[in-house]
Short mmCIF file of C-alpha atoms in Angstrom, two decimals:
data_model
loop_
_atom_site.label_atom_id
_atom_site.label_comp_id
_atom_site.label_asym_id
_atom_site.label_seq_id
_atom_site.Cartn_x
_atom_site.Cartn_y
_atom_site.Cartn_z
CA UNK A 1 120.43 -6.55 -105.55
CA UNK A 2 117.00 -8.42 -106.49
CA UNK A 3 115.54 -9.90 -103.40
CA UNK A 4 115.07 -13.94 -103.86
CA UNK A 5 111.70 -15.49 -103.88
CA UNK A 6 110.32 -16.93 -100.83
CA UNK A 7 108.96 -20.26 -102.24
CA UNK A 8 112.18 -22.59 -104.18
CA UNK A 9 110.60 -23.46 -107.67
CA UNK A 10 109.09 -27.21 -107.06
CA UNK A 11 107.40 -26.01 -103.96
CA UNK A 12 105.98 -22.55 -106.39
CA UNK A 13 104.89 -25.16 -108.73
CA UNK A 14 103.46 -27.80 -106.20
CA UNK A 15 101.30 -24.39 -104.29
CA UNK A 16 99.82 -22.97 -107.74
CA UNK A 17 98.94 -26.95 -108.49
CA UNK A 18 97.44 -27.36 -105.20
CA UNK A 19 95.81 -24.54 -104.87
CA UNK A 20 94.38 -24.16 -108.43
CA UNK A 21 93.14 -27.47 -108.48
CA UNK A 22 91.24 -27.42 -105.93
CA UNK A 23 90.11 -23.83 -106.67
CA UNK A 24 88.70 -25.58 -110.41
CA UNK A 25 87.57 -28.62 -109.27
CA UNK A 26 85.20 -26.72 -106.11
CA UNK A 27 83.92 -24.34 -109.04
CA UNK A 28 83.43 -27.35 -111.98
CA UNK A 29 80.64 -28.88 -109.14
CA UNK A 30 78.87 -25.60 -108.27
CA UNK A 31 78.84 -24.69 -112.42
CA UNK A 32 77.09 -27.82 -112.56
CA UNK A 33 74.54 -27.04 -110.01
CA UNK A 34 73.77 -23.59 -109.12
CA UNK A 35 70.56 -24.22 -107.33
CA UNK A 36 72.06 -26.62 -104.87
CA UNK A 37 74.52 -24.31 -104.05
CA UNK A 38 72.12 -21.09 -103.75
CA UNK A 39 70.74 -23.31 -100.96
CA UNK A 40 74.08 -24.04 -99.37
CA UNK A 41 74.62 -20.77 -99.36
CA UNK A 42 71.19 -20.11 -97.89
CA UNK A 43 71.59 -22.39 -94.69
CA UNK A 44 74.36 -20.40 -92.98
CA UNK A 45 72.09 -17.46 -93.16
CA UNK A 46 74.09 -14.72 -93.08
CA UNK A 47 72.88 -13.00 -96.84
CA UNK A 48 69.69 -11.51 -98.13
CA UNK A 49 68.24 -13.66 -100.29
CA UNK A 50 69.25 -11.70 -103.51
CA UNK A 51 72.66 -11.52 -102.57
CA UNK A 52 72.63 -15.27 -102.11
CA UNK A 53 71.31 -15.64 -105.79
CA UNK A 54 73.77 -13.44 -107.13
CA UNK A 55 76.75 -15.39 -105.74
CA UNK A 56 75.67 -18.21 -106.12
CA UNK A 57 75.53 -18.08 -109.98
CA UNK A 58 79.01 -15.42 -109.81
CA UNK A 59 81.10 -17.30 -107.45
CA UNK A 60 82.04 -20.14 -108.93
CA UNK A 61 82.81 -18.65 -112.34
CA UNK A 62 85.07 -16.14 -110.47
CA UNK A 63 86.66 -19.55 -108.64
CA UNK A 64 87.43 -21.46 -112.05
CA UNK A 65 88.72 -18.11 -113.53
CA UNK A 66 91.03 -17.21 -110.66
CA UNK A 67 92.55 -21.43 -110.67
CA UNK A 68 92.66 -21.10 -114.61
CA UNK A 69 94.81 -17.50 -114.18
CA UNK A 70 97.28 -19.70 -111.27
CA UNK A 71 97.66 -22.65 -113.22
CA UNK A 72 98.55 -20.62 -116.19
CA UNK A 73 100.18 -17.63 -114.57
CA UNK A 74 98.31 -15.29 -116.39
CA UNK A 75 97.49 -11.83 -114.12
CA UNK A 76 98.49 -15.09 -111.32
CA UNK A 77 98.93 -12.47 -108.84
CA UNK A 78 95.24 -10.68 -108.91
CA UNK A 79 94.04 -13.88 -109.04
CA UNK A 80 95.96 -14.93 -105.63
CA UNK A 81 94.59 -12.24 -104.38
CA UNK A 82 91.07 -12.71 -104.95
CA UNK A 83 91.49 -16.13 -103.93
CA UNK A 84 93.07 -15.24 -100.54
CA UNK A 85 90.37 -12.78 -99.72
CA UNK A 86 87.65 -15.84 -100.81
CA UNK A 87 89.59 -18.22 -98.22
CA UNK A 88 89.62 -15.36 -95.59
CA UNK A 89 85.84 -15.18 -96.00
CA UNK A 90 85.04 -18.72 -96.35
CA UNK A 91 86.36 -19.31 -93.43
CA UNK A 92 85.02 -16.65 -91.42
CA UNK A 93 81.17 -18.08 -92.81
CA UNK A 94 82.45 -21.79 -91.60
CA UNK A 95 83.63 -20.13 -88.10
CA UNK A 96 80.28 -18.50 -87.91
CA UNK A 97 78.09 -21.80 -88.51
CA UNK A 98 80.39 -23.83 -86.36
CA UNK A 99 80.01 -21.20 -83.65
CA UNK A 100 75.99 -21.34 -83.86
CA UNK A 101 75.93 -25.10 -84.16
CA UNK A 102 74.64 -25.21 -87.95
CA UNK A 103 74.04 -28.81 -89.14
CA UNK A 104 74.72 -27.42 -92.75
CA UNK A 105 76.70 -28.47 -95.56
CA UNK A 106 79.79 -26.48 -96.64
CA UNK A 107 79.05 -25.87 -99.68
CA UNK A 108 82.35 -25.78 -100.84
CA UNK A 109 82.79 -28.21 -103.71
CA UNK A 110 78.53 -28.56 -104.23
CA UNK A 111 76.41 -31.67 -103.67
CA UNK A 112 74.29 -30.40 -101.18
CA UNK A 113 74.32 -33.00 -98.73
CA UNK A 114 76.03 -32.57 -95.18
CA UNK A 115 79.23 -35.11 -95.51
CA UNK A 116 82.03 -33.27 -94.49
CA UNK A 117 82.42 -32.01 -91.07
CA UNK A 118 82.59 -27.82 -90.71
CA UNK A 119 85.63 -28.15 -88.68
CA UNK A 120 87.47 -30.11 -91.29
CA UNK A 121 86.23 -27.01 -94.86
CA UNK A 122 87.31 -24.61 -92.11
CA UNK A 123 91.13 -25.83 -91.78
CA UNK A 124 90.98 -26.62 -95.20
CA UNK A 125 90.00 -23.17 -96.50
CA UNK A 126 92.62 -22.15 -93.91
CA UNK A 127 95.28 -23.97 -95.54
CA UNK A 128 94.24 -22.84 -99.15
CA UNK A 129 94.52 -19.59 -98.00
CA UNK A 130 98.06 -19.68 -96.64
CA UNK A 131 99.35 -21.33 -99.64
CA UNK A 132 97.57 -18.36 -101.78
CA UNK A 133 99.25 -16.03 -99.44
CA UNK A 134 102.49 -17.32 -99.64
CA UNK A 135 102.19 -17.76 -103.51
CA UNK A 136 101.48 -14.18 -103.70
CA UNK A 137 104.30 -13.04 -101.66
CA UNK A 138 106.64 -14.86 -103.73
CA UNK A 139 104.71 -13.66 -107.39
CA UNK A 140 104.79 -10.06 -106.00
CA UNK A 141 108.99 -9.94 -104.35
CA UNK A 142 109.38 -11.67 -108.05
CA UNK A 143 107.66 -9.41 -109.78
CA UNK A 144 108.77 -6.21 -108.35
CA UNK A 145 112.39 -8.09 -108.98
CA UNK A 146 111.77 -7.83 -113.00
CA UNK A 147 110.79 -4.38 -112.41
CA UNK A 148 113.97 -3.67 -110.88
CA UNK A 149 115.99 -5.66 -113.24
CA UNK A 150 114.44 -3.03 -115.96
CA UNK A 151 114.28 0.11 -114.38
CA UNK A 152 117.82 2.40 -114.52
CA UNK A 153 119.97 2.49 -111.70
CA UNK B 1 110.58 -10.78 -117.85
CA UNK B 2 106.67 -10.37 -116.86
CA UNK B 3 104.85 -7.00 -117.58
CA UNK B 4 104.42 -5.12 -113.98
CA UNK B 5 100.76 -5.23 -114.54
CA UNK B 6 99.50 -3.17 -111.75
CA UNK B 7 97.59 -5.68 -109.03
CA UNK B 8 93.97 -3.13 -108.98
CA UNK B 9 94.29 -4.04 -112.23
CA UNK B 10 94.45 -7.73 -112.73
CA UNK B 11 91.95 -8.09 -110.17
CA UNK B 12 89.73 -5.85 -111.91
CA UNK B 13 89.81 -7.89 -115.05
CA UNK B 14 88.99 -10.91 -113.62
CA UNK B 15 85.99 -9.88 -111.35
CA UNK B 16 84.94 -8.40 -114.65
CA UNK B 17 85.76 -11.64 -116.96
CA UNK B 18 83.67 -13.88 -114.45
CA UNK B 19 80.48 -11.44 -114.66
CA UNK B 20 80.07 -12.52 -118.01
CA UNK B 21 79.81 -16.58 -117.78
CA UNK B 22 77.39 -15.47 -114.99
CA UNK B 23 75.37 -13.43 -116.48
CA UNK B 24 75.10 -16.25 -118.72
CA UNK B 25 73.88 -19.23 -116.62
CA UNK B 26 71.43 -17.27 -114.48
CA UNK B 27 69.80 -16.38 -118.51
CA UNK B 28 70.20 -20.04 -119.56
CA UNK B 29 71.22 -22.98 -117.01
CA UNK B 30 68.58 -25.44 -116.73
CA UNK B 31 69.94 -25.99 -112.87
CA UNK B 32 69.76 -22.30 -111.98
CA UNK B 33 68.56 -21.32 -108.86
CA UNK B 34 64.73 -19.76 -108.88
CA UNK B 35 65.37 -16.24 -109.26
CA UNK B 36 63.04 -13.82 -107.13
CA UNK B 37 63.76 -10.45 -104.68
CA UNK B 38 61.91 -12.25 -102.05
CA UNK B 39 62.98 -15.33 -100.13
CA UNK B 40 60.16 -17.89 -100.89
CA UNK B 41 58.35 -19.06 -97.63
CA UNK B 42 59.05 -22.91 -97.99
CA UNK B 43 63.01 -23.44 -98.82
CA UNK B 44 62.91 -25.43 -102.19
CA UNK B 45 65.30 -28.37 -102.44
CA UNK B 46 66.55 -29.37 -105.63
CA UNK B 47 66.49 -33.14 -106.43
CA UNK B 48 70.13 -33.64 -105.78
CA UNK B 49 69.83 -32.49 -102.29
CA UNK B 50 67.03 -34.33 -101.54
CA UNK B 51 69.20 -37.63 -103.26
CA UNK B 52 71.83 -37.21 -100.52
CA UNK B 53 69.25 -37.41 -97.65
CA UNK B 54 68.38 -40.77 -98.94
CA UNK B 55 65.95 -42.64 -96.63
CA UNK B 56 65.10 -39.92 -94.38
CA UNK B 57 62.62 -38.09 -96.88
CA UNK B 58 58.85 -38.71 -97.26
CA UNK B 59 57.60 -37.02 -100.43
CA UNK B 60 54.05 -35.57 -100.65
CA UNK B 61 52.38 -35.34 -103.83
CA UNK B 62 50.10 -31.70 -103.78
CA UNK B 63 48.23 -32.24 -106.78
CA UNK B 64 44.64 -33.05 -107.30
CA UNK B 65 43.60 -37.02 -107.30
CA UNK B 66 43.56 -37.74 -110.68
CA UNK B 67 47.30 -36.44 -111.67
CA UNK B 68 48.39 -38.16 -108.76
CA UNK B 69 46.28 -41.30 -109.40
CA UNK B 70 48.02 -40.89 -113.22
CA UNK B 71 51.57 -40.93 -112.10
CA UNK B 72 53.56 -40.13 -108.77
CA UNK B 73 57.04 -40.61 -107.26
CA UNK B 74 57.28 -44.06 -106.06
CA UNK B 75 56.12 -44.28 -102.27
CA UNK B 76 54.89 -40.55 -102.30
CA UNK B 77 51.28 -39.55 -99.95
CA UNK B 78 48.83 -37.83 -101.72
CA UNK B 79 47.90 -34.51 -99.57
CA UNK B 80 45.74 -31.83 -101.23
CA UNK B 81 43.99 -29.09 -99.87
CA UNK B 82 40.77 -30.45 -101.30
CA UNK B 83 40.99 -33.41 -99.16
CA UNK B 84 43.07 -32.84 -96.34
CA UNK B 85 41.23 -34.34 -93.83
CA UNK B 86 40.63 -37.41 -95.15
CA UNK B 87 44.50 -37.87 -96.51
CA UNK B 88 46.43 -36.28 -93.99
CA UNK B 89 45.76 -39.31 -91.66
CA UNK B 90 47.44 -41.83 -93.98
CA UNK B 91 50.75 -39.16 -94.07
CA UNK B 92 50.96 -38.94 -90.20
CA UNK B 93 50.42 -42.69 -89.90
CA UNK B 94 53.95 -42.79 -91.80
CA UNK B 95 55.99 -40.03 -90.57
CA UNK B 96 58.69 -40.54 -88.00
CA UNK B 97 60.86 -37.62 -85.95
CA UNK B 98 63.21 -37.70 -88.32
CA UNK B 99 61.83 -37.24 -91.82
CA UNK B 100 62.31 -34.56 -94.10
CA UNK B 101 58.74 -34.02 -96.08
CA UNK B 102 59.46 -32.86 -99.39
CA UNK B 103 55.90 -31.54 -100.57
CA UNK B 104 56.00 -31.29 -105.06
CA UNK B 105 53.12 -30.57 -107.44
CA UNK B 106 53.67 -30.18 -111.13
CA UNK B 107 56.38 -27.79 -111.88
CA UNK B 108 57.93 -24.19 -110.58
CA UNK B 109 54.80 -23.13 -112.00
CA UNK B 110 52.33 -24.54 -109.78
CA UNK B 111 51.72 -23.32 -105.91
CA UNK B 112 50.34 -26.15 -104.68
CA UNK B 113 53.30 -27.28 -103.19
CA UNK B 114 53.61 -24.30 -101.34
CA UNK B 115 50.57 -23.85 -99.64
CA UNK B 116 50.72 -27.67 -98.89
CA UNK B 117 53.64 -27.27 -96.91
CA UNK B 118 53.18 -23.86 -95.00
CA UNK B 119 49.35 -25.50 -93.67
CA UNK B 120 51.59 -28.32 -92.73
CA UNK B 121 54.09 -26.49 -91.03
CA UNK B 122 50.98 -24.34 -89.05
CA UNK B 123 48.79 -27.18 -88.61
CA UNK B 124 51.79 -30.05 -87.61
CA UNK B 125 54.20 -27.05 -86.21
CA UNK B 126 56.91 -29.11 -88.36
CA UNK B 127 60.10 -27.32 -89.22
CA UNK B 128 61.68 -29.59 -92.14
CA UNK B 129 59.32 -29.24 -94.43
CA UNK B 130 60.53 -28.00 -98.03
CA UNK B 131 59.21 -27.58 -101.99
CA UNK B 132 60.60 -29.90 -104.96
CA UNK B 133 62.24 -26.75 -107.24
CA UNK B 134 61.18 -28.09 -110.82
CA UNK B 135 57.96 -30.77 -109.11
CA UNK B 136 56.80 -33.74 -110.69
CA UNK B 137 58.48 -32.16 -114.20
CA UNK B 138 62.07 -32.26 -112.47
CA UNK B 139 61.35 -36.00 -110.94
CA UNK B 140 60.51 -37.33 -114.66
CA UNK B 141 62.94 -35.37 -116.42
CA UNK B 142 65.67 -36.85 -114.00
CA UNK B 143 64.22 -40.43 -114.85
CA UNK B 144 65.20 -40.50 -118.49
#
């Protein structure tokens, strides 16, 4: 029998508009300005300087691609991965500034300006990356459903 | 019924999609980051950062006299190494614990601004000292 989907349809639809949303709108603001966010990235101080230049100008695209493939369900559940594994490692960078006492901005949605508290980007990114975890268990259980629905008994 | 697209794969296209867009913007962006294998020795600042410190900035102008005399950011010290002595003074006179200097000459182009804020850094033993990315340019490009 196919197993059911963890997540009932509105809440599927409220997750992927949550968390692609936010996803495209953090991205849109560090498209805009690269520079500003090469230096975000720059005052936790954790990457070589070419590295930081490299993902500073690759991130974000990889951010508004990933939220364009979960809004529109298109390869949705590579692009819950990715994002999971970006949440897991955003927040492991916030833990590490909080943890050292960095006055820094998170860099999360651009502007370059220290506004939001770390503590506060750190439970966000948390949540984001629980609701792109449970979005991908439920794409995956549905997914290997419709494989099951197909393949002969 | 969806495709069982293997996962390695979908994941695969998109970190390969996104390459392309920024492959793109660090060839043609007119906000993209300086790109060099070494870490400058001032940290630039792009105008928009320096915007959100708002009144805790002092800009210093690096270029010779004249281009300063010509045209400078409103409220900016002039500080060259030609006459350091004599302007440095006026700078000091102004600065309070917590101002960032932002130290600019003409454009990405120019080192002016650089040297102007490492001697300050030796000489004042300031940390937050940083370089206008774009200079003077930037500033008057931002005006229109």
């Amino acid at each position: 029998m196919a197993a059911k989907p963890t997540l009932s349809i509105a809440a599927n639809g409220a997750g992927r508009l949550l968390l692609g949303g936010a996803f495209a709108w953090a991205a849109a603001a560090k498209i805009h300005d690269p520079a500003t966010f090469a230096s975000d990235i720059t005052h936790y101080r954790l990457l070589p300087h070419v590295a930081t230049l490299a993902l500073s100008l690759y991130l974000p695209w990889l951010e508004l691609l990933c939220a364009a493939a979960v809004l529109t369900r298109r390869c949705e559940r590579g692009a819950l991965a990715i994002l999971l594994v970006l949440c897991v490692i955003f927040s492991a960078a916030l833990t590490s500034a909080w943890l050292r006492g960095l006055d820094i901005s998170c860099g999360c949605f651009g502007g370059g300006g220290a506004s939001t508290p770390l503590v506060i980007s750190l439970l966000r990114s948390l949540g984001l990356g629980v609701i792109a975890l449970l979005l991908l268990r439920s794409a995956s259980i549905q997914s290997t459903s419709d494989l099951e629905d197909v393949l002969p008994k | 019924m969806k495709s069982a697209v293997p996962l390695g794969r979908e994941i695969t296209l998109l970190l390969v999609l996104a390459a392309l867009p920024a492959l793109l913007s660090a060839w043609l962006h007119p906000r993209r980051p300086v790109l060099s294998w070494s870490k400058p020795a001032v940290e630039q600042v792009t105008l928009a950062q320096v915007d959100s410190w708002k009144a805790s900035v002092l800009w210093v102008d690096a270029r010779e006299a004249g281009a300063y005399a010509r045209g400078h950011i409103p409220g900016a010290f002039s500080l060259n190494e030609t006459e350091w002595e004599r302007l440095l003074h006026a700078l000091m006179q102004a600065r309070e614990p917590n101002h960032r200097i932002v130290v600019y000459c003409d454009s990405e182009r120019c080192n002016a601004s650089e040297e102007v804020a490492l001697r300050l850094r030796r000489e004042l033993n300031v940390e937050a000292v940083f370089v206008l990315q774009g200079g003077w340019t930037a500033w008057r490009q931002n005006q229109r």
